[in-house]
Amino acid sequence: MPQKLPAPSFEDLLDSAQAHALHLELRDIYAVGEEREVYDTFLRDGSVPADDSEYWSGWLPLVKRTVARGVKVRRARIVSEPATDYIRFEHAITDANLRAGEQVRWLPRRRASTLALPGNDFWLIDDRIVRWNLFSGDGQALESDHTEDPQAVKLCAEAFRSVWNLATDHADYRI
């Protein structure tokens, strides 16, 4: 049996993108782990971290430099309604993603019933590699996986395109 190669780091994957980096999120709840303090503050008083806070220190600069190279960074979220507290939190912090250059859309789960979707969240880089974001049943992040299998790439590209076309732009989506 061939030895499985380790997944490239997420930063390396984004740095390798030439045209687009597409992210599909399918879960209503993610275990908050390192987000605990920020999330608890949001639940308590509705406040969100500033763009220059430690919370965003790794993500926003990575997105900004990726977008500056002409790469489209798009994120689509399929969500149940009414939204969970975690989705309300994600919605509240998304303005920072937008300021960094991401494009974000939301699709109510009831509108996704006829779509062919993969079983896990993913990032698709330039229609050539899929990075699967894997989670335990309680939402804890597990070790990611990746594939360059053409069928998986095609499934993810078609799924993302279908979701994106049905979804509502962040500016127009209300929780």
PDB file of C-alpha atoms in Angstrom:
ATOM      1  CA  MET A   1       0.000   0.000   0.000  1.00  0.00           C
ATOM      2  CA  PRO A   2       1.462   3.428  -0.923  1.00  0.00           C
ATOM      3  CA  GLN A   3       2.418   5.689   1.943  1.00  0.00           C
ATOM      4  CA  LYS A   4       0.084   8.642   2.397  1.00  0.00           C
ATOM      5  CA  LEU A   5       1.815  11.987   1.977  1.00  0.00           C
ATOM      6  CA  PRO A   6       1.271  14.583   4.696  1.00  0.00           C
ATOM      7  CA  ALA A   7      -1.188  17.330   3.879  1.00  0.00           C
ATOM      8  CA  PRO A   8       0.365  20.656   2.915  1.00  0.00           C
ATOM      9  CA  SER A   9      -0.097  23.335   5.536  1.00  0.00           C
ATOM     10  CA  PHE A  10      -3.102  25.560   5.018  1.00  0.00           C
ATOM     11  CA  GLU A  11      -0.834  28.575   4.582  1.00  0.00           C
ATOM     12  CA  ASP A  12       1.124  26.748   1.862  1.00  0.00           C
ATOM     13  CA  LEU A  13      -2.123  25.821   0.119  1.00  0.00           C
ATOM     14  CA  LEU A  14      -3.400  29.391   0.112  1.00  0.00           C
ATOM     15  CA  ASP A  15       0.002  30.673  -0.966  1.00  0.00           C
ATOM     16  CA  SER A  16      -0.110  28.245  -3.912  1.00  0.00           C
ATOM     17  CA  ALA A  17      -3.519  29.470  -5.132  1.00  0.00           C
ATOM     18  CA  GLN A  18      -3.447  31.257  -8.471  1.00  0.00           C
ATOM     19  CA  ALA A  19      -7.135  31.823  -9.282  1.00  0.00           C
ATOM     20  CA  HIS A  20      -9.385  30.946  -6.356  1.00  0.00           C
ATOM     21  CA  ALA A  21      -9.680  29.465  -2.894  1.00  0.00           C
ATOM     22  CA  LEU A  22     -13.220  28.289  -2.196  1.00  0.00           C
ATOM     23  CA  HIS A  23     -14.482  27.316   1.254  1.00  0.00           C
ATOM     24  CA  LEU A  24     -17.744  25.524   1.989  1.00  0.00           C
ATOM     25  CA  GLU A  25     -18.927  25.289   5.591  1.00  0.00           C
ATOM     26  CA  LEU A  26     -21.704  22.835   6.403  1.00  0.00           C
ATOM     27  CA  ARG A  27     -21.940  22.743  10.207  1.00  0.00           C
ATOM     28  CA  ASP A  28     -24.129  24.807  12.540  1.00  0.00           C
ATOM     29  CA  ILE A  29     -21.854  24.365  15.539  1.00  0.00           C
ATOM     30  CA  TYR A  30     -18.090  24.205  15.787  1.00  0.00           C
ATOM     31  CA  ALA A  31     -16.309  23.608  19.082  1.00  0.00           C
ATOM     32  CA  VAL A  32     -14.839  26.975  19.861  1.00  0.00           C
ATOM     33  CA  GLY A  33     -11.522  25.904  21.436  1.00  0.00           C
ATOM     34  CA  GLU A  34      -9.181  28.863  21.035  1.00  0.00           C
ATOM     35  CA  GLU A  35     -12.185  31.084  20.249  1.00  0.00           C
ATOM     36  CA  ARG A  36     -13.729  30.489  23.680  1.00  0.00           C
ATOM     37  CA  GLU A  37     -12.986  33.910  25.177  1.00  0.00           C
ATOM     38  CA  VAL A  38     -14.074  35.841  22.073  1.00  0.00           C
ATOM     39  CA  TYR A  39     -17.175  33.678  21.669  1.00  0.00           C
ATOM     40  CA  ASP A  40     -18.166  34.021  25.331  1.00  0.00           C
ATOM     41  CA  THR A  41     -17.764  37.806  25.075  1.00  0.00           C
ATOM     42  CA  PHE A  42     -19.993  37.842  22.003  1.00  0.00           C
ATOM     43  CA  LEU A  43     -22.646  35.797  23.822  1.00  0.00           C
ATOM     44  CA  ARG A  44     -22.443  38.118  26.808  1.00  0.00           C
ATOM     45  CA  ASP A  45     -22.568  41.512  25.084  1.00  0.00           C
ATOM     46  CA  GLY A  46     -22.567  41.063  21.282  1.00  0.00           C
ATOM     47  CA  SER A  47     -19.096  42.538  20.788  1.00  0.00           C
ATOM     48  CA  VAL A  48     -16.648  41.163  18.232  1.00  0.00           C
ATOM     49  CA  PRO A  49     -12.835  41.335  18.047  1.00  0.00           C
ATOM     50  CA  ALA A  50     -11.223  44.253  16.227  1.00  0.00           C
ATOM     51  CA  ASP A  51      -9.406  43.509  12.976  1.00  0.00           C
ATOM     52  CA  ASP A  52      -6.054  44.193  14.628  1.00  0.00           C
ATOM     53  CA  SER A  53      -6.730  41.885  17.589  1.00  0.00           C
ATOM     54  CA  GLU A  54      -4.809  38.709  18.343  1.00  0.00           C
ATOM     55  CA  TYR A  55      -7.888  36.731  17.277  1.00  0.00           C
ATOM     56  CA  TRP A  56      -7.425  37.750  13.635  1.00  0.00           C
ATOM     57  CA  SER A  57      -3.593  37.975  13.600  1.00  0.00           C
ATOM     58  CA  GLY A  58      -3.038  34.876  11.473  1.00  0.00           C
ATOM     59  CA  TRP A  59      -6.092  34.866   9.230  1.00  0.00           C
ATOM     60  CA  LEU A  60      -6.634  38.432   8.024  1.00  0.00           C
ATOM     61  CA  PRO A  61      -3.043  39.040   6.835  1.00  0.00           C
ATOM     62  CA  LEU A  62      -3.075  35.691   4.988  1.00  0.00           C
ATOM     63  CA  VAL A  63      -6.320  36.549   3.191  1.00  0.00           C
ATOM     64  CA  LYS A  64      -5.144  40.091   2.382  1.00  0.00           C
ATOM     65  CA  ARG A  65      -1.926  38.900   0.767  1.00  0.00           C
ATOM     66  CA  THR A  66      -3.772  36.148  -1.112  1.00  0.00           C
ATOM     67  CA  VAL A  67      -6.368  38.574  -2.474  1.00  0.00           C
ATOM     68  CA  ALA A  68      -3.626  41.105  -3.308  1.00  0.00           C
ATOM     69  CA  ARG A  69      -2.192  38.506  -5.729  1.00  0.00           C
ATOM     70  CA  GLY A  70      -5.525  38.455  -7.563  1.00  0.00           C
ATOM     71  CA  VAL A  71      -6.849  35.252  -5.984  1.00  0.00           C
ATOM     72  CA  LYS A  72     -10.591  35.195  -5.261  1.00  0.00           C
ATOM     73  CA  VAL A  73     -11.258  33.939  -1.736  1.00  0.00           C
ATOM     74  CA  ARG A  74     -14.877  32.876  -1.394  1.00  0.00           C
ATOM     75  CA  ARG A  75     -16.680  31.350   1.571  1.00  0.00           C
ATOM     76  CA  ALA A  76     -20.180  29.870   1.488  1.00  0.00           C
ATOM     77  CA  ARG A  77     -22.019  28.732   4.589  1.00  0.00           C
ATOM     78  CA  ILE A  78     -25.019  26.414   4.649  1.00  0.00           C
ATOM     79  CA  VAL A  79     -26.915  27.150   7.848  1.00  0.00           C
ATOM     80  CA  SER A  80     -30.025  26.012   9.655  1.00  0.00           C
ATOM     81  CA  GLU A  81     -32.642  28.562  10.577  1.00  0.00           C
ATOM     82  CA  PRO A  82     -33.207  29.753  13.162  1.00  0.00           C
ATOM     83  CA  ALA A  83     -29.457  30.111  13.528  1.00  0.00           C
ATOM     84  CA  THR A  84     -27.460  28.614  16.368  1.00  0.00           C
ATOM     85  CA  ASP A  85     -25.522  30.928  18.683  1.00  0.00           C
ATOM     86  CA  TYR A  86     -22.337  29.917  16.875  1.00  0.00           C
ATOM     87  CA  ILE A  87     -23.739  30.893  13.463  1.00  0.00           C
ATOM     88  CA  ARG A  88     -24.894  34.210  14.929  1.00  0.00           C
ATOM     89  CA  PHE A  89     -21.286  34.685  16.132  1.00  0.00           C
ATOM     90  CA  GLU A  90     -19.900  33.831  12.675  1.00  0.00           C
ATOM     91  CA  HIS A  91     -22.322  36.248  11.054  1.00  0.00           C
ATOM     92  CA  ALA A  92     -21.270  39.010  13.448  1.00  0.00           C
ATOM     93  CA  ILE A  93     -17.542  38.579  12.792  1.00  0.00           C
ATOM     94  CA  THR A  94     -17.829  38.182   8.996  1.00  0.00           C
ATOM     95  CA  ASP A  95     -17.360  41.901   8.327  1.00  0.00           C
ATOM     96  CA  ALA A  96     -13.677  41.399   9.174  1.00  0.00           C
ATOM     97  CA  ASN A  97     -13.457  38.639   6.534  1.00  0.00           C
ATOM     98  CA  LEU A  98     -15.004  41.018   4.005  1.00  0.00           C
ATOM     99  CA  ARG A  99     -12.602  43.843   4.847  1.00  0.00           C
ATOM    100  CA  ALA A 100      -9.719  41.425   4.253  1.00  0.00           C
ATOM    101  CA  GLY A 101     -11.081  40.686   0.780  1.00  0.00           C
ATOM    102  CA  GLU A 102     -13.127  37.524   1.199  1.00  0.00           C
ATOM    103  CA  GLN A 103     -16.506  37.197  -0.453  1.00  0.00           C
ATOM    104  CA  VAL A 104     -19.071  35.485   1.788  1.00  0.00           C
ATOM    105  CA  ARG A 105     -22.526  34.107   1.100  1.00  0.00           C
ATOM    106  CA  TRP A 106     -25.101  32.286   3.224  1.00  0.00           C
ATOM    107  CA  LEU A 107     -27.541  29.563   2.178  1.00  0.00           C
ATOM    108  CA  PRO A 108     -30.394  28.445   4.426  1.00  0.00           C
ATOM    109  CA  ARG A 109     -30.186  24.655   4.748  1.00  0.00           C
ATOM    110  CA  ARG A 110     -33.820  24.241   3.621  1.00  0.00           C
ATOM    111  CA  ARG A 111     -32.779  25.622   0.203  1.00  0.00           C
ATOM    112  CA  ALA A 112     -29.912  23.114  -0.134  1.00  0.00           C
ATOM    113  CA  SER A 113     -32.032  19.949  -0.051  1.00  0.00           C
ATOM    114  CA  THR A 114     -31.631  19.137  -3.753  1.00  0.00           C
ATOM    115  CA  LEU A 115     -27.895  19.864  -3.959  1.00  0.00           C
ATOM    116  CA  ALA A 116     -25.227  17.170  -4.184  1.00  0.00           C
ATOM    117  CA  LEU A 117     -22.839  18.030  -1.354  1.00  0.00           C
ATOM    118  CA  PRO A 118     -19.748  16.346   0.071  1.00  0.00           C
ATOM    119  CA  GLY A 119     -19.906  15.020   3.614  1.00  0.00           C
ATOM    120  CA  ASN A 120     -17.380  17.464   5.058  1.00  0.00           C
ATOM    121  CA  ASP A 121     -16.389  21.113   5.005  1.00  0.00           C
ATOM    122  CA  PHE A 122     -13.667  21.791   2.480  1.00  0.00           C
ATOM    123  CA  TRP A 123     -11.344  24.261   0.821  1.00  0.00           C
ATOM    124  CA  LEU A 124     -10.901  23.892  -2.933  1.00  0.00           C
ATOM    125  CA  ILE A 125      -7.775  25.474  -4.347  1.00  0.00           C
ATOM    126  CA  ASP A 126      -7.790  26.251  -8.098  1.00  0.00           C
ATOM    127  CA  ASP A 127      -9.890  23.174  -8.944  1.00  0.00           C
ATOM    128  CA  ARG A 128      -6.826  21.023  -8.287  1.00  0.00           C
ATOM    129  CA  ILE A 129      -6.722  20.100  -4.593  1.00  0.00           C
ATOM    130  CA  VAL A 130      -9.338  19.669  -1.876  1.00  0.00           C
ATOM    131  CA  ARG A 131      -8.503  20.137   1.774  1.00  0.00           C
ATOM    132  CA  TRP A 132     -11.120  18.412   3.915  1.00  0.00           C
ATOM    133  CA  ASN A 133     -11.808  20.037   7.275  1.00  0.00           C
ATOM    134  CA  LEU A 134     -12.783  17.140   9.528  1.00  0.00           C
ATOM    135  CA  PHE A 135     -14.606  17.408  12.848  1.00  0.00           C
ATOM    136  CA  SER A 136     -15.685  15.079  15.615  1.00  0.00           C
ATOM    137  CA  GLY A 137     -19.365  14.736  16.453  1.00  0.00           C
ATOM    138  CA  ASP A 138     -19.102  17.460  19.091  1.00  0.00           C
ATOM    139  CA  GLY A 139     -17.400  19.871  16.678  1.00  0.00           C
ATOM    140  CA  GLN A 140     -13.766  19.452  17.685  1.00  0.00           C
ATOM    141  CA  ALA A 141     -11.372  19.962  14.781  1.00  0.00           C
ATOM    142  CA  LEU A 142      -9.600  16.782  13.731  1.00  0.00           C
ATOM    143  CA  GLU A 143      -6.541  16.416  11.531  1.00  0.00           C
ATOM    144  CA  SER A 144      -7.385  17.700   8.054  1.00  0.00           C
ATOM    145  CA  ASP A 145      -7.070  15.548   4.973  1.00  0.00           C
ATOM    146  CA  HIS A 146      -6.528  16.369   1.315  1.00  0.00           C
ATOM    147  CA  THR A 147      -6.989  14.893  -2.115  1.00  0.00           C
ATOM    148  CA  GLU A 148      -6.242  15.668  -5.721  1.00  0.00           C
ATOM    149  CA  ASP A 149      -8.637  12.968  -6.921  1.00  0.00           C
ATOM    150  CA  PRO A 150     -10.404  14.392 -10.002  1.00  0.00           C
ATOM    151  CA  GLN A 151     -13.820  13.070  -8.911  1.00  0.00           C
ATOM    152  CA  ALA A 152     -13.553  14.685  -5.482  1.00  0.00           C
ATOM    153  CA  VAL A 153     -12.338  17.945  -7.040  1.00  0.00           C
ATOM    154  CA  LYS A 154     -15.259  17.885  -9.485  1.00  0.00           C
ATOM    155  CA  LEU A 155     -17.804  17.164  -6.713  1.00  0.00           C
ATOM    156  CA  CYS A 156     -16.477  20.027  -4.608  1.00  0.00           C
ATOM    157  CA  ALA A 157     -16.319  22.472  -7.524  1.00  0.00           C
ATOM    158  CA  GLU A 158     -19.891  21.672  -8.556  1.00  0.00           C
ATOM    159  CA  ALA A 159     -21.151  21.744  -4.965  1.00  0.00           C
ATOM    160  CA  PHE A 160     -19.544  25.096  -4.271  1.00  0.00           C
ATOM    161  CA  ARG A 161     -20.842  26.601  -7.512  1.00  0.00           C
ATOM    162  CA  SER A 162     -24.382  25.339  -6.762  1.00  0.00           C
ATOM    163  CA  VAL A 163     -24.336  26.725  -3.234  1.00  0.00           C
ATOM    164  CA  TRP A 164     -22.802  30.034  -4.324  1.00  0.00           C
ATOM    165  CA  ASN A 165     -25.439  30.550  -7.004  1.00  0.00           C
ATOM    166  CA  LEU A 166     -28.315  29.978  -4.557  1.00  0.00           C
ATOM    167  CA  ALA A 167     -26.806  31.760  -1.580  1.00  0.00           C
ATOM    168  CA  THR A 168     -27.386  35.288  -0.337  1.00  0.00           C
ATOM    169  CA  ASP A 169     -24.553  37.801  -0.125  1.00  0.00           C
ATOM    170  CA  HIS A 170     -23.490  38.555   3.433  1.00  0.00           C
ATOM    171  CA  ALA A 171     -24.629  42.189   3.154  1.00  0.00           C
ATOM    172  CA  ASP A 172     -28.182  41.006   2.455  1.00  0.00           C
ATOM    173  CA  TYR A 173     -28.418  37.984   4.751  1.00  0.00           C
ATOM    174  CA  ARG A 174     -30.198  38.519   8.060  1.00  0.00           C
ATOM    175  CA  ILE A 175     -29.909  36.228  11.060  1.00  0.00           C
TER     176      ILE A 175
END
